[in-house]
Every structure is written in C-alpha cells, then in structure tokens.
C-alpha cells in the first residue's frame, strides 16, 4: 500500500496517529467509489476509491465562517492534503428556515481564500445534505418498515418531559407501539403535507432507558412547511442533524469524520444509524469513523454564531465583514492572511480537551507571515511639521529605501525629500526625559534613509502646543553616501515630505472586546451565569485618522498589505478604496503591546 507518509513539517497529533493506523491496517483500502456519493449498490462494481482518506468540512449555511471554522478547515483540508486524500466541501443544509444562498457563497469564498479547494480526480467534491433528501427519506421508510422508527404525535413539551434526565430513564411515548403499517401511512401523510408543523415527528426506536440521552428514541424527521434554498417547495418534512450527518458521511465515502467534542455523546447514535443501514445493505462498509477534537476557544472574541448575528443585526459592528469581527470575511478586510491562519492552526494543534488560546497567539502568526510578505512603507500617523531651515528653498531630491530590509532582491523605492517634512509627534520633546534619543533642541538624529539633522527649536501656539519643529540638516550626511559614516547619532526617525505625502484615511483597529472572556462572570467563572457579552465591548475598538503616507502608497491596490515602518501591518481596504486613493486598515501592530483601554 502506498500511503503518503505524513509531511514531516506538520506536527503529529492523535488524529494523525489514528489515520496512520488505519492506513497501515488497510482498513479503507478496499472501498469503491462510483465518482459520486451514493449507496452501497451505486458504488458496487466501481473502481477502488483513489482517495486514501476522505474528510469533510460540513458547515451549516446559516452564517458566515469564523476563526473557529478556520481551525476545522485547516485541519480537515490539511489532513486530506497530507494523506493523499480529498476533503469534501459539504453544506449541511437541513434547516430551510435559517439557511441561505448568500451564506453558501460566502463560505465557498472564505474556504478558497484560506487556500483550499475540493477539486480532485476530475470532480468538484462540493456536496449538499439536501442532495440526499430522497435517499434520507427512503431510509426513513426503511427504518419504519423494519420496526425501528415510529411516528410520535406527542407535543414538543410532552416529548421533552418524557425524555428523562441523566439520573432517570425516559418514558415510552404512548405512540411507541404503532405498527409499521400505521407508521408508514402517517409518515407518507406527513411528507404529503397533510399535517401542520409540529403535529408529528418521526423517531428512531432505540432505547428509552439508555444512559445516553441521545439514544432515547431521537427524532429524525420533522414537519416544516418552508421553502428550502435548494429544493424549493419539494419537501415539507426535513431530516434532523444527527440522522443526516452520519448518512451523508457514509454516502460520500468519508473515512474520518472529524468534529468538535460536543458530538462525543452523539457518536453512539452516529454508529447505530450507520450500522443498521449497512446491515440492511444500504451502505458500503467499512463505515466512517467519527473523531472528536477540542473546538477553538479564543480570548477577546466571541465565536458563537448567535452572538455574531447579534453583533451584526443590532449594528454594534458595520457588518459581517467589519474588520473587527472574528469572521473570515472580517479578517480578510482587516489584513489577516490565509497563511497566518494556516500557521495558527498548525501551532495550536488539536487536542482532546477544551482550552483557551490567547488572542495574541493569532496576532503573532499574522505578524510572522506579514513580516515575510509585506513590503515596507513609511506612514506618519500623528503628524508634526518639521522645517529644515537651511535646506535650499524649492529644492527636492530623492532618497532610496529598501522595499524589505531582509530581501535585497525586492529592490529599492524612491522617496522624495524636501525642506518641509511630517514626522511623528512623539518623536519630538521640547524637554527630553531621561534616555530619550529622538528630537529635542540641540540633539542630532538621522532621518531614516535621509539626512542627519540637528534640532534648533520649535513653534508653539497660544496654548503652548508645539505646532512645528525647526532644524538644520547636514548636506553631506545622506544615507548611502560616503559622508554618512561621519555622523554617529542615537536616534533614527521616520518622515515623509509634506509636499509629496499622500493624506490617507487610516483605520486603527483594536480588539472588539476589552476582556478575555466576554460575558463571563466578573470573578472569572467561565461556567457560571453569563452576563451580557455586549457590556464587554471595547469602546475604542476603532479610531479613524488621517495619516501622511509616502507617495508610492497612493498606488496601493485593494488588498495590498504593507508594513508601515515602526507602526505595524496595514492593508488597502478592499471595499472602500478608490483607484489612486486607498484607505488603510491596521491589521496588527508590530509588537504585542495590547493593554485594556483606560476607563
Ligand atoms: P451552529 O451553532 O450553527 O451549529 P457551528 O459553529 O457548529 O454553529 P457549523 O456550520 O455547524 O457551525 O460548523 C461547521 C464545522 O465547523 C463543524 O464541523 C464544526 O465542528 C466546526 N466548528 C465550528 N466552530 C468551531 C470552533 N470554534 N472550533 C473548531 N471547529 C469549529
Ligand atoms: Mg454545528
């Protein structure tokens, strides 16, 4: 057997060990694959499945993908890539009321943006649970015929009350004894629209006394008179998640069905449904294996769809793609990168127990990627005028700076220099504090990639606020010339020529929440009663400023990223930028200097 060895650059984990064992034993080697999902009969006689393993990423198209999904995407697509397999893009679209094509489109975009695709062996492995509605319904009739499912006509409350608890067994429904004939007739009437929503459900007949509540006759079909975004008005009964998911996996030849820990207690049901259908000859064996891992919990954000929807609908943010949102569309506008997410997923790994990852870990991954990929530019974010009194009036010249200090092959860029510059307000102090090496009267600094200057004083307004700094320059000190070595100065500050600079709108984004666990109790008890997470929003999560940027940045195309030297990484906004007039978003600062906002 020619199992591709796992790529040595990827740290191993318990899921990889599991796959290694399955490949070594040849567990899945004999599976057939007809070229598309289907029953045992449809795969029988087909060639051997060319994919060594099949995984899937199965979002419900009822919202936009968030950072937690990124972990699952990198994991599932990463496993398929490393083991010579395929990861299916599957939409788990069984709830017509909440789902929409808008979400499908955005999910596809985001997964592709992260760098993955599902084209393999001449097919797009993009599937929808709704593609299986006919099969799922047929299997439901089969369960009824075999006496393993019944129509329950109790109200939702009655059903809840008779389910029992962890300590008490459930009570059988009065309808549990219906005959297969009665059940089949009722189920067909349900399907044919003869009953209103909620009148009946179809339940599997497993074990009302099972210690696992999921096995106490779970509902698998309900009535919903609602149009579905793909099947329109064809159905008014829809299958439920636990029933749909395992069958979709099996029809698609999924080998390893990786999901988050809260499904661990559902695994017996997953296995029960598939084992029965295999026993009835409907599904190819060996069956898929569900494997659970710990979901991503990240500090300073919320990753619950319900909370994300609330942030959008109550307009606490500008939309799903607000750069402060922990969604992938938000991250993209923010200037976070696909490679940064992939690095993050690798670094946090997968574990079998839940834990919190600090937001700074994600930021550090973004920095690491952007440091490699972002050309350098200069921007003055808090401008103060610097006047070089001895610079010849009307003169201009060029200064040269590398596009990337560690990558000489990226070449040099030209920055115009003149007698009036913008410098950072914090780079001047009229009365310096101890250890301050930047501009103050009588001190010399180098204008980065330019000249050495000596500060001579400053202008102030009536309130004593400094309005301009004065200096003289040393004409023979230009960086890159022989004379420059004769000057030894401690301070090195950045600048842009006032006449040439591009005045850009820059959005200084910060964390959306000011505490690590938004909504958790003040005493830090994460399990305790939740407060309103909105109370923990950071009131200073965005500041819009006008910055002076070196003229070259005017040409930035949407989504071009830069390091604004000494400040951080910025991206030209893909939505609000105009040709020749980009607006910049701060993705992440250069160093981790986060502190909660002052009250
Ligand atoms: P819902 O509340 O709608 O169930 P969900 O966050 O589970 O929301 P899905 O669309 O069902 O969203 O998730 C798709 C896949 O992403 C699932 O396999 C799920 O396990 C995984 N996933 C969701 N949230 C996280 C997370 N925080 N960490 C890792 N994986 C996640
Ligand atoms: Mg889910």
PDB file of C-alpha atoms in Angstrom, residues 2 56 70 113 116 129 165 295 433 512 533 562 577 590-591:
ATOM      1  CA  UNK A   2       1.362   3.414  -0.907  1.00  0.00           C
ATOM      2  CA  UNK A  56     -15.176  16.788   5.023  1.00  0.00           C
ATOM      3  CA  UNK A  70     -10.731  28.175  10.178  1.00  0.00           C
ATOM      4  CA  UNK A 113      -9.415  32.324   0.387  1.00  0.00           C
ATOM      5  CA  UNK A 116      -8.042  25.153  -0.067  1.00  0.00           C
ATOM      6  CA  UNK A 129     -27.002  17.329   2.517  1.00  0.00           C
ATOM      7  CA  UNK A 165     -32.688  13.008  32.737  1.00  0.00           C
ATOM      8  CA  UNK A 295     -13.024  23.382  19.410  1.00  0.00           C
ATOM      9  CA  UNK A 433      13.024  62.746  29.520  1.00  0.00           C
ATOM     10  CA  UNK A 512     -13.587  44.335  19.774  1.00  0.00           C
ATOM     11  CA  UNK A 533     -21.363  39.959  26.500  1.00  0.00           C
ATOM     12  CA  UNK A 562       2.424  46.854   3.831  1.00  0.00           C
ATOM     13  CA  UNK A 577     -10.551  52.217  -1.515  1.00  0.00           C
ATOM     14  CA  UNK A 590       4.474  45.419  15.186  1.00  0.00           C
ATOM     15  CA  UNK A 591       4.715  44.170  18.732  1.00  0.00           C
TER      16      UNK A 591
END
